[in-house]
Amino acid sequence: MTFLKRLSYSCLLLALFGTAAASAQFVHAQGKEIVDGAGKPLQLKGINLGNWMVTEGYMWHFEGGPQSTREIEEFVTEMLGPEHAASFWHTYRDTYISREDIHQIRQAGFNSIRIPIHWKLFTSDDAEGFRLLDRVMGWCREEGLLVVIDMHAAPGGQTGANIDDSNGWPWLYTDASAQQQAIDIWKRIAHRYKKDPTVLGYDLLNEPLPHYPQMRQFDSKLEPIYKRITEAIRTEDKRHAIILGGAKWDSDFTVFGPPFDSNLIYQFHTYWSPPTQESIQKYVDLRDKTNTPIWLGESGENKDEWIADFTRLLEKDNIGWCFWPYKKMDATSSPVTFAQPAHWAEIVEYAKFDRNLGHIEDRLKKRPPQAEIDQAFAGLLENIQFAHEKKNMGYLRALLPNTPLQP
């Protein structure tokens, strides 16, 4: 064999085995199981970083008031003014999840996190969302935590409800520009993280399509959008798993045909169902029928006893889990909590009043003094910091009976 032939042959071997070795570092689907880079089955134990990049009204105690991210942002602007509101959100997103939080998550015994993202924070390579995600990804890499990137709020909206920050209708399924935006953002994400084994996989759309009868017309459009996004991702990244949630809040997989990618994970969500085998059997059946892994991407918001029973049931069936959320204000149904700031009750009460500008005169009679408003929002930014969090040990021990964390 001549020198040039030997060189070419060596380069070919390096390319083949180098790629195989690199791919071996990545979590992937293998038959019915999610396995690590060495092919060893993974029992995922995760927590969601909810209310960080995508805010939800109930976690601000805004029942009867603003619920979606957009509505909350508009309310904060009303309260603080445009300049101070912009500063508030910058500090909020910089503070809500810290290096200490990620370390604590790992120390508690979790091995993975799911990060809900909002599309508007990822519209360019230098967008704020990438700065935040890069930073947390670095902390997770140091701690050995795996990361699921979850498109919680997609362009146009995938649910038409408050959780996707839409305009009240799931335009993603019929609006070509929204679809292209979603594809472009996922392609941008895949390009950025394609070589990073810290990423467990890409969760393409959170809880697409509610159970409402009016939304059934879009059932047949969900899988084609999944396929288009996956095709775009695969032009950049052939290593990371694609995670697909079913219709009806991630519960209905009858809208899908056979698995269309060799590295798929099906994700289901369930809340408040009985912690019995019957309640999850259809997902176990899905795994057996399709020879594809299943994963619980969200559950929680319940008492410690239910959490413990349901978690042990999932583990008995070899189903990885990721509970919702990591922390909430004045709550026991999350690993950590933080206190309401002073005057927050007045903010909550004011948030309930009709925000139609035609009724502004009546609403202004209920508006708290600006000094109290400023104090409340400054207090919120203080209380969400790691130093002021309090661990809910009952909830933590329900999820992780052997957690070494102490109160």
Short mmCIF file of C-alpha atoms in Angstrom, two decimals:
data_model
loop_
_atom_site.label_atom_id
_atom_site.label_comp_id
_atom_site.label_asym_id
_atom_site.label_seq_id
_atom_site.Cartn_x
_atom_site.Cartn_y
_atom_site.Cartn_z
CA MET A 1 0.00 0.00 0.00
CA THR A 2 1.49 3.37 -0.99
CA PHE A 3 1.97 6.15 1.53
CA LEU A 4 -0.93 8.19 0.07
CA LYS A 5 -3.25 5.18 0.13
CA ARG A 6 -2.23 4.40 3.72
CA LEU A 7 -2.85 8.05 4.64
CA SER A 8 -6.26 8.06 2.98
CA TYR A 9 -7.16 4.77 4.65
CA SER A 10 -6.04 6.12 8.05
CA CYS A 11 -8.10 9.26 7.57
CA LEU A 12 -11.14 7.16 6.69
CA LEU A 13 -10.72 5.03 9.82
CA LEU A 14 -10.27 8.14 11.94
CA ALA A 15 -13.39 9.69 10.48
CA LEU A 16 -15.44 6.54 11.02
CA PHE A 17 -14.24 5.62 14.47
CA GLY A 18 -13.81 9.22 15.56
CA THR A 19 -17.46 9.90 14.77
CA ALA A 20 -18.53 6.69 16.48
CA ALA A 21 -16.50 7.57 19.55
CA ALA A 22 -17.97 11.07 19.65
CA SER A 23 -21.50 9.75 19.24
CA ALA A 24 -20.89 7.30 22.05
CA GLN A 25 -20.66 10.22 24.46
CA PHE A 26 -24.28 11.16 23.90
CA VAL A 27 -27.46 9.99 25.61
CA HIS A 28 -29.66 8.26 23.05
CA ALA A 29 -32.59 5.94 22.49
CA GLN A 30 -31.75 2.26 22.27
CA GLY A 31 -34.80 0.12 21.73
CA LYS A 32 -37.21 0.82 24.59
CA GLU A 33 -34.56 2.41 26.77
CA ILE A 34 -32.82 5.74 27.19
CA VAL A 35 -29.13 4.95 27.56
CA ASP A 36 -25.94 6.86 28.22
CA GLY A 37 -22.98 7.06 25.84
CA ALA A 38 -21.76 3.64 26.93
CA GLY A 39 -25.15 2.05 26.28
CA LYS A 40 -26.00 1.76 29.98
CA PRO A 41 -29.70 2.37 30.83
CA LEU A 42 -30.42 5.71 32.48
CA GLN A 43 -33.00 6.21 35.21
CA LEU A 44 -33.67 9.90 34.69
CA LYS A 45 -34.56 11.89 37.79
CA GLY A 46 -35.14 15.47 36.82
CA ILE A 47 -36.69 18.80 37.70
CA ASN A 48 -38.11 21.56 35.50
CA LEU A 49 -36.82 25.13 35.66
CA GLY A 50 -40.32 26.56 35.28
CA ASN A 51 -41.22 30.25 35.66
CA TRP A 52 -37.77 31.37 34.53
CA MET A 53 -37.74 32.11 30.79
CA VAL A 54 -41.47 31.37 30.49
CA THR A 55 -43.50 32.82 33.36
CA GLU A 56 -46.94 31.61 34.46
CA GLY A 57 -49.46 33.63 36.44
CA TYR A 58 -50.32 31.02 39.04
CA MET A 59 -46.69 30.95 40.21
CA TRP A 60 -46.95 34.70 40.84
CA HIS A 61 -50.26 34.11 42.71
CA PHE A 62 -52.06 35.98 39.92
CA GLU A 63 -55.17 33.79 39.94
CA GLY A 64 -57.88 35.87 38.27
CA GLY A 65 -55.23 38.15 36.77
CA PRO A 66 -52.50 37.95 34.10
CA GLN A 67 -51.58 34.36 33.25
CA SER A 68 -49.33 34.24 30.19
CA THR A 69 -45.80 35.61 29.92
CA ARG A 70 -46.99 38.44 27.69
CA GLU A 71 -49.80 39.38 30.08
CA ILE A 72 -47.44 39.34 33.06
CA GLU A 73 -44.90 41.47 31.20
CA GLU A 74 -47.60 44.00 30.28
CA PHE A 75 -48.72 44.13 33.89
CA VAL A 76 -45.15 44.68 35.13
CA THR A 77 -44.74 47.50 32.60
CA GLU A 78 -47.96 49.06 33.91
CA MET A 79 -46.61 48.82 37.43
CA LEU A 80 -43.01 49.95 36.88
CA GLY A 81 -42.89 51.78 33.56
CA PRO A 82 -40.98 50.66 30.43
CA GLU A 83 -37.43 51.45 31.58
CA HIS A 84 -37.71 49.93 35.05
CA ALA A 85 -39.66 46.98 33.70
CA ALA A 86 -36.86 46.16 31.25
CA SER A 87 -34.35 46.34 34.10
CA PHE A 88 -36.60 44.19 36.27
CA TRP A 89 -36.78 41.39 33.69
CA HIS A 90 -33.06 41.45 33.03
CA THR A 91 -32.35 41.04 36.75
CA TYR A 92 -35.12 38.48 37.18
CA ARG A 93 -33.80 36.17 34.47
CA ASP A 94 -30.21 36.67 35.64
CA THR A 95 -31.13 35.81 39.24
CA TYR A 96 -33.91 33.23 39.21
CA ILE A 97 -31.54 30.33 38.41
CA SER A 98 -28.00 30.56 39.78
CA ARG A 99 -24.90 28.40 39.90
CA GLU A 100 -25.85 27.56 43.49
CA ASP A 101 -29.26 26.33 42.35
CA ILE A 102 -27.71 23.99 39.79
CA HIS A 103 -25.25 22.69 42.40
CA GLN A 104 -28.09 22.12 44.85
CA ILE A 105 -30.13 20.25 42.25
CA ARG A 106 -27.23 17.88 41.70
CA GLN A 107 -26.49 17.54 45.40
CA ALA A 108 -30.13 16.67 46.06
CA GLY A 109 -29.81 13.62 43.82
CA PHE A 110 -31.31 14.78 40.53
CA ASN A 111 -29.38 13.86 37.39
CA SER A 112 -31.19 16.00 34.81
CA ILE A 113 -33.13 19.21 34.27
CA ARG A 114 -35.62 20.39 31.69
CA ILE A 115 -35.37 24.03 30.66
CA PRO A 116 -38.55 25.62 29.26
CA ILE A 117 -37.61 28.30 26.74
CA HIS A 118 -39.50 31.10 25.01
CA TRP A 119 -38.93 31.48 21.29
CA LYS A 120 -38.61 35.28 21.49
CA LEU A 121 -35.37 34.90 23.50
CA PHE A 122 -33.67 32.87 20.72
CA THR A 123 -34.22 34.82 17.51
CA SER A 124 -30.50 35.43 16.85
CA ASP A 125 -27.16 33.85 17.74
CA ASP A 126 -26.47 36.58 20.30
CA ALA A 127 -29.97 36.68 21.81
CA GLU A 128 -30.49 36.83 25.57
CA GLY A 129 -31.79 33.28 25.72
CA PHE A 130 -28.52 31.85 24.45
CA ARG A 131 -26.55 33.83 27.01
CA LEU A 132 -28.71 32.40 29.79
CA LEU A 133 -28.76 28.89 28.35
CA ASP A 134 -25.00 28.81 27.73
CA ARG A 135 -24.37 29.83 31.31
CA VAL A 136 -26.64 27.19 32.83
CA MET A 137 -25.31 24.59 30.40
CA GLY A 138 -21.81 25.32 31.67
CA TRP A 139 -22.90 24.87 35.28
CA CYS A 140 -24.66 21.62 34.41
CA ARG A 141 -21.55 20.38 32.62
CA GLU A 142 -19.52 21.02 35.77
CA GLU A 143 -22.08 19.19 37.91
CA GLY A 144 -22.70 16.29 35.54
CA LEU A 145 -26.36 17.15 34.98
CA LEU A 146 -28.11 16.37 31.68
CA VAL A 147 -30.24 19.06 30.04
CA VAL A 148 -33.45 18.81 28.01
CA ILE A 149 -34.15 21.97 25.99
CA ASP A 150 -37.92 22.43 25.88
CA MET A 151 -39.68 24.78 23.44
CA HIS A 152 -42.34 25.79 25.94
CA ALA A 153 -43.55 28.81 23.99
CA ALA A 154 -43.31 28.36 20.22
CA PRO A 155 -43.85 31.00 17.52
CA GLY A 156 -47.56 31.39 16.85
CA GLY A 157 -48.40 29.16 19.80
CA GLN A 158 -48.72 25.39 19.89
CA THR A 159 -51.63 25.32 22.36
CA GLY A 160 -53.53 28.59 22.11
CA ALA A 161 -53.62 28.74 25.91
CA ASN A 162 -51.65 30.76 28.45
CA ILE A 163 -48.76 28.31 28.81
CA ASP A 164 -47.40 28.94 25.30
CA ASP A 165 -47.81 32.73 25.52
CA SER A 166 -49.91 32.68 22.36
CA ASN A 167 -52.64 35.02 21.19
CA GLY A 168 -55.41 32.61 22.13
CA TRP A 169 -55.19 30.35 19.08
CA PRO A 170 -52.54 27.79 17.96
CA TRP A 171 -51.43 29.62 14.84
CA LEU A 172 -48.28 27.50 14.57
CA TYR A 173 -50.26 24.84 12.69
CA THR A 174 -51.50 27.11 9.90
CA ASP A 175 -49.18 30.11 9.78
CA ALA A 176 -46.24 29.49 7.46
CA SER A 177 -44.11 32.27 8.93
CA ALA A 178 -44.56 30.94 12.48
CA GLN A 179 -43.58 27.46 11.32
CA GLN A 180 -40.47 28.75 9.60
CA GLN A 181 -39.50 30.72 12.71
CA ALA A 182 -39.83 27.60 14.85
CA ILE A 183 -37.72 25.61 12.37
CA ASP A 184 -35.07 28.33 12.20
CA ILE A 185 -34.81 28.59 15.99
CA TRP A 186 -34.47 24.83 16.43
CA LYS A 187 -31.85 24.72 13.70
CA ARG A 188 -29.97 27.52 15.46
CA ILE A 189 -30.15 25.66 18.77
CA ALA A 190 -29.00 22.40 17.17
CA HIS A 191 -26.05 24.11 15.48
CA ARG A 192 -24.95 25.63 18.79
CA TYR A 193 -25.17 22.48 20.93
CA LYS A 194 -24.58 19.67 18.46
CA LYS A 195 -21.22 18.75 20.02
CA ASP A 196 -22.34 19.06 23.64
CA PRO A 197 -23.09 15.76 25.43
CA THR A 198 -24.58 17.74 28.33
CA VAL A 199 -27.69 18.08 26.17
CA LEU A 200 -29.94 15.05 26.63
CA GLY A 201 -32.28 15.97 23.81
CA TYR A 202 -34.53 18.48 22.09
CA ASP A 203 -38.14 18.68 23.31
CA LEU A 204 -39.70 20.14 20.18
CA LEU A 205 -43.06 21.46 21.49
CA ASN A 206 -44.40 21.52 25.01
CA GLU A 207 -47.90 20.06 25.48
CA PRO A 208 -49.13 20.73 21.93
CA LEU A 209 -52.88 21.08 21.44
CA PRO A 210 -55.31 21.13 24.37
CA HIS A 211 -58.13 18.63 24.77
CA TYR A 212 -60.68 21.26 23.68
CA PRO A 213 -62.98 19.97 20.89
CA GLN A 214 -62.26 23.06 18.77
CA MET A 215 -58.60 22.05 18.59
CA ARG A 216 -59.15 18.55 17.22
CA GLN A 217 -58.94 19.99 13.70
CA PHE A 218 -55.18 20.40 14.19
CA ASP A 219 -54.41 16.83 15.31
CA SER A 220 -53.32 15.77 11.84
CA LYS A 221 -50.98 18.77 11.54
CA LEU A 222 -48.88 18.01 14.61
CA GLU A 223 -46.73 15.16 13.29
CA PRO A 224 -45.90 16.90 9.97
CA ILE A 225 -44.58 19.90 11.92
CA TYR A 226 -42.55 17.58 14.14
CA LYS A 227 -41.09 15.98 11.03
CA ARG A 228 -40.16 19.31 9.47
CA ILE A 229 -38.44 20.52 12.65
CA THR A 230 -36.62 17.19 13.03
CA GLU A 231 -35.44 17.28 9.43
CA ALA A 232 -33.98 20.77 10.01
CA ILE A 233 -32.30 19.69 13.25
CA ARG A 234 -30.77 16.65 11.56
CA THR A 235 -29.04 18.85 8.99
CA GLU A 236 -27.04 20.22 11.94
CA ASP A 237 -27.13 17.55 14.62
CA LYS A 238 -27.45 13.80 14.13
CA ARG A 239 -26.51 12.86 17.68
CA HIS A 240 -29.06 14.25 20.12
CA ALA A 241 -32.41 12.65 20.85
CA ILE A 242 -35.63 14.16 19.52
CA ILE A 243 -38.35 14.30 22.19
CA LEU A 244 -41.98 14.31 21.05
CA GLY A 245 -44.98 15.06 23.22
CA GLY A 246 -48.42 13.85 22.20
CA ALA A 247 -51.50 15.95 21.55
CA LYS A 248 -53.90 16.91 24.36
CA TRP A 249 -51.27 18.19 26.77
CA ASP A 250 -48.79 15.41 25.93
CA SER A 251 -51.23 12.57 26.52
CA ASP A 252 -52.53 11.42 23.11
CA PHE A 253 -50.11 9.58 20.82
CA THR A 254 -52.75 8.16 18.48
CA VAL A 255 -52.14 11.16 16.21
CA PHE A 256 -48.70 9.72 15.28
CA GLY A 257 -47.68 7.14 12.74
CA PRO A 258 -44.66 4.85 13.28
CA PRO A 259 -41.49 6.43 14.75
CA PHE A 260 -39.86 8.52 12.01
CA ASP A 261 -36.37 8.94 13.50
CA SER A 262 -33.97 6.36 14.92
CA ASN A 263 -33.32 8.46 18.02
CA LEU A 264 -36.79 9.36 19.33
CA ILE A 265 -38.18 9.59 22.85
CA TYR A 266 -41.92 9.91 23.47
CA GLN A 267 -42.81 12.25 26.32
CA PHE A 268 -46.01 12.24 28.36
CA HIS A 269 -47.28 14.60 31.07
CA THR A 270 -49.81 13.80 33.74
CA TYR A 271 -51.13 15.67 36.77
CA TRP A 272 -53.55 14.69 39.52
CA SER A 273 -54.23 11.22 38.15
CA PRO A 274 -54.32 8.27 40.58
CA PRO A 275 -50.80 6.94 41.24
CA THR A 276 -51.77 3.54 39.85
CA GLN A 277 -50.53 1.30 37.07
CA GLU A 278 -53.79 1.80 35.22
CA SER A 279 -53.16 5.55 34.94
CA ILE A 280 -49.89 5.08 33.01
CA GLN A 281 -50.45 1.72 31.32
CA LYS A 282 -51.26 3.28 27.94
CA TYR A 283 -47.79 4.85 27.89
CA VAL A 284 -46.13 1.56 28.79
CA ASP A 285 -48.13 -0.02 25.96
CA LEU A 286 -46.92 2.72 23.61
CA ARG A 287 -43.33 1.90 24.53
CA ASP A 288 -43.88 -1.80 23.87
CA LYS A 289 -45.75 -1.26 20.61
CA THR A 290 -43.27 1.19 19.07
CA ASN A 291 -40.05 -0.11 20.70
CA THR A 292 -39.39 3.53 21.62
CA PRO A 293 -38.51 4.97 25.05
CA ILE A 294 -41.05 6.93 27.05
CA TRP A 295 -40.31 9.67 29.56
CA LEU A 296 -42.41 11.68 31.99
CA GLY A 297 -41.52 15.30 31.25
CA GLU A 298 -43.88 16.91 33.76
CA SER A 299 -45.91 16.03 36.82
CA GLY A 300 -46.24 17.30 40.37
CA GLU A 301 -48.31 20.09 41.94
CA ASN A 302 -49.53 17.61 44.55
CA LYS A 303 -49.08 16.44 48.11
CA ASP A 304 -45.92 14.69 49.25
CA GLU A 305 -47.68 11.34 49.65
CA TRP A 306 -48.92 11.38 46.04
CA ILE A 307 -45.49 12.45 44.79
CA ALA A 308 -43.80 9.56 46.61
CA ASP A 309 -46.31 6.96 45.39
CA PHE A 310 -46.23 8.16 41.79
CA THR A 311 -42.46 8.43 41.62
CA ARG A 312 -41.99 4.88 42.91
CA LEU A 313 -44.56 3.65 40.36
CA LEU A 314 -42.64 5.28 37.51
CA GLU A 315 -39.37 3.79 38.70
CA LYS A 316 -40.93 0.33 39.00
CA ASP A 317 -41.87 0.61 35.32
CA ASN A 318 -38.42 1.95 34.35
CA ILE A 319 -39.81 5.33 33.35
CA GLY A 320 -37.58 8.35 33.84
CA TRP A 321 -39.21 11.43 35.31
CA CYS A 322 -38.89 15.21 35.51
CA PHE A 323 -41.21 16.98 37.97
CA TRP A 324 -42.62 20.50 37.80
CA PRO A 325 -41.29 22.97 38.92
CA TYR A 326 -38.04 23.58 40.83
CA LYS A 327 -39.28 26.50 42.91
CA LYS A 328 -42.37 28.59 43.57
CA MET A 329 -43.46 31.43 45.80
CA ASP A 330 -44.96 30.39 49.15
CA ALA A 331 -45.37 26.75 48.15
CA THR A 332 -44.79 23.25 49.50
CA SER A 333 -45.23 21.44 46.16
CA SER A 334 -41.73 22.18 44.83
CA PRO A 335 -38.20 21.34 45.99
CA VAL A 336 -37.60 24.93 47.10
CA THR A 337 -39.74 27.96 47.80
CA PHE A 338 -39.33 31.65 48.56
CA ALA A 339 -41.45 34.12 50.53
CA GLN A 340 -43.82 36.74 49.21
CA PRO A 341 -42.27 40.20 49.41
CA ALA A 342 -43.85 43.01 51.36
CA HIS A 343 -46.95 44.51 49.69
CA TRP A 344 -47.25 41.56 47.28
CA ALA A 345 -50.82 40.91 48.47
CA GLU A 346 -51.78 44.38 47.23
CA ILE A 347 -50.11 43.69 43.87
CA VAL A 348 -52.00 40.40 43.57
CA GLU A 349 -55.31 42.08 44.40
CA TYR A 350 -54.75 44.87 41.89
CA ALA A 351 -53.81 42.36 39.19
CA LYS A 352 -57.36 40.94 39.35
CA PHE A 353 -59.06 44.14 38.21
CA ASP A 354 -60.25 44.59 34.63
CA ARG A 355 -57.30 45.87 32.59
CA ASN A 356 -59.45 47.13 29.71
CA LEU A 357 -58.27 50.70 29.20
CA GLY A 358 -61.88 51.77 28.87
CA HIS A 359 -62.16 51.09 32.61
CA ILE A 360 -58.91 52.80 33.60
CA GLU A 361 -60.53 55.38 35.89
CA ASP A 362 -62.18 52.73 38.05
CA ARG A 363 -59.05 50.60 38.15
CA LEU A 364 -56.78 53.47 39.17
CA LYS A 365 -58.82 53.90 42.33
CA LYS A 366 -57.45 50.50 43.40
CA ARG A 367 -53.84 51.01 42.33
CA PRO A 368 -51.38 50.76 45.25
CA PRO A 369 -49.08 53.73 45.94
CA GLN A 370 -46.03 53.70 43.67
CA ALA A 371 -43.65 53.44 46.63
CA GLU A 372 -45.34 50.18 47.67
CA ILE A 373 -45.30 48.87 44.10
CA ASP A 374 -41.58 49.58 43.78
CA GLN A 375 -40.91 47.96 47.15
CA ALA A 376 -42.90 44.85 46.19
CA PHE A 377 -41.05 44.23 42.91
CA ALA A 378 -37.67 45.02 44.44
CA GLY A 379 -38.53 42.57 47.21
CA LEU A 380 -39.41 39.92 44.66
CA LEU A 381 -36.01 40.27 43.01
CA GLU A 382 -34.43 39.89 46.44
CA ASN A 383 -36.50 36.90 47.53
CA ILE A 384 -35.91 34.80 44.41
CA GLN A 385 -32.18 34.75 45.10
CA PHE A 386 -30.66 31.47 46.24
CA ALA A 387 -29.74 32.85 49.66
CA HIS A 388 -33.43 33.38 50.46
CA GLU A 389 -34.76 30.04 49.23
CA LYS A 390 -36.13 27.48 51.66
CA LYS A 391 -36.00 23.75 50.97
CA ASN A 392 -39.23 21.73 51.14
CA MET A 393 -37.71 18.61 52.66
CA GLY A 394 -40.94 16.59 52.61
CA TYR A 395 -41.31 17.12 48.88
CA LEU A 396 -37.63 16.47 48.21
CA ARG A 397 -37.69 13.23 50.17
CA ALA A 398 -40.85 12.16 48.35
CA LEU A 399 -38.97 12.50 45.06
CA LEU A 400 -35.57 11.37 46.32
CA PRO A 401 -35.86 9.27 49.49
CA ASN A 402 -32.09 9.13 49.94
CA THR A 403 -31.37 12.79 49.31
CA PRO A 404 -28.42 13.99 51.42
CA LEU A 405 -29.79 17.54 51.57
CA GLN A 406 -30.73 18.88 54.98
CA PRO A 407 -33.15 21.69 55.88
#
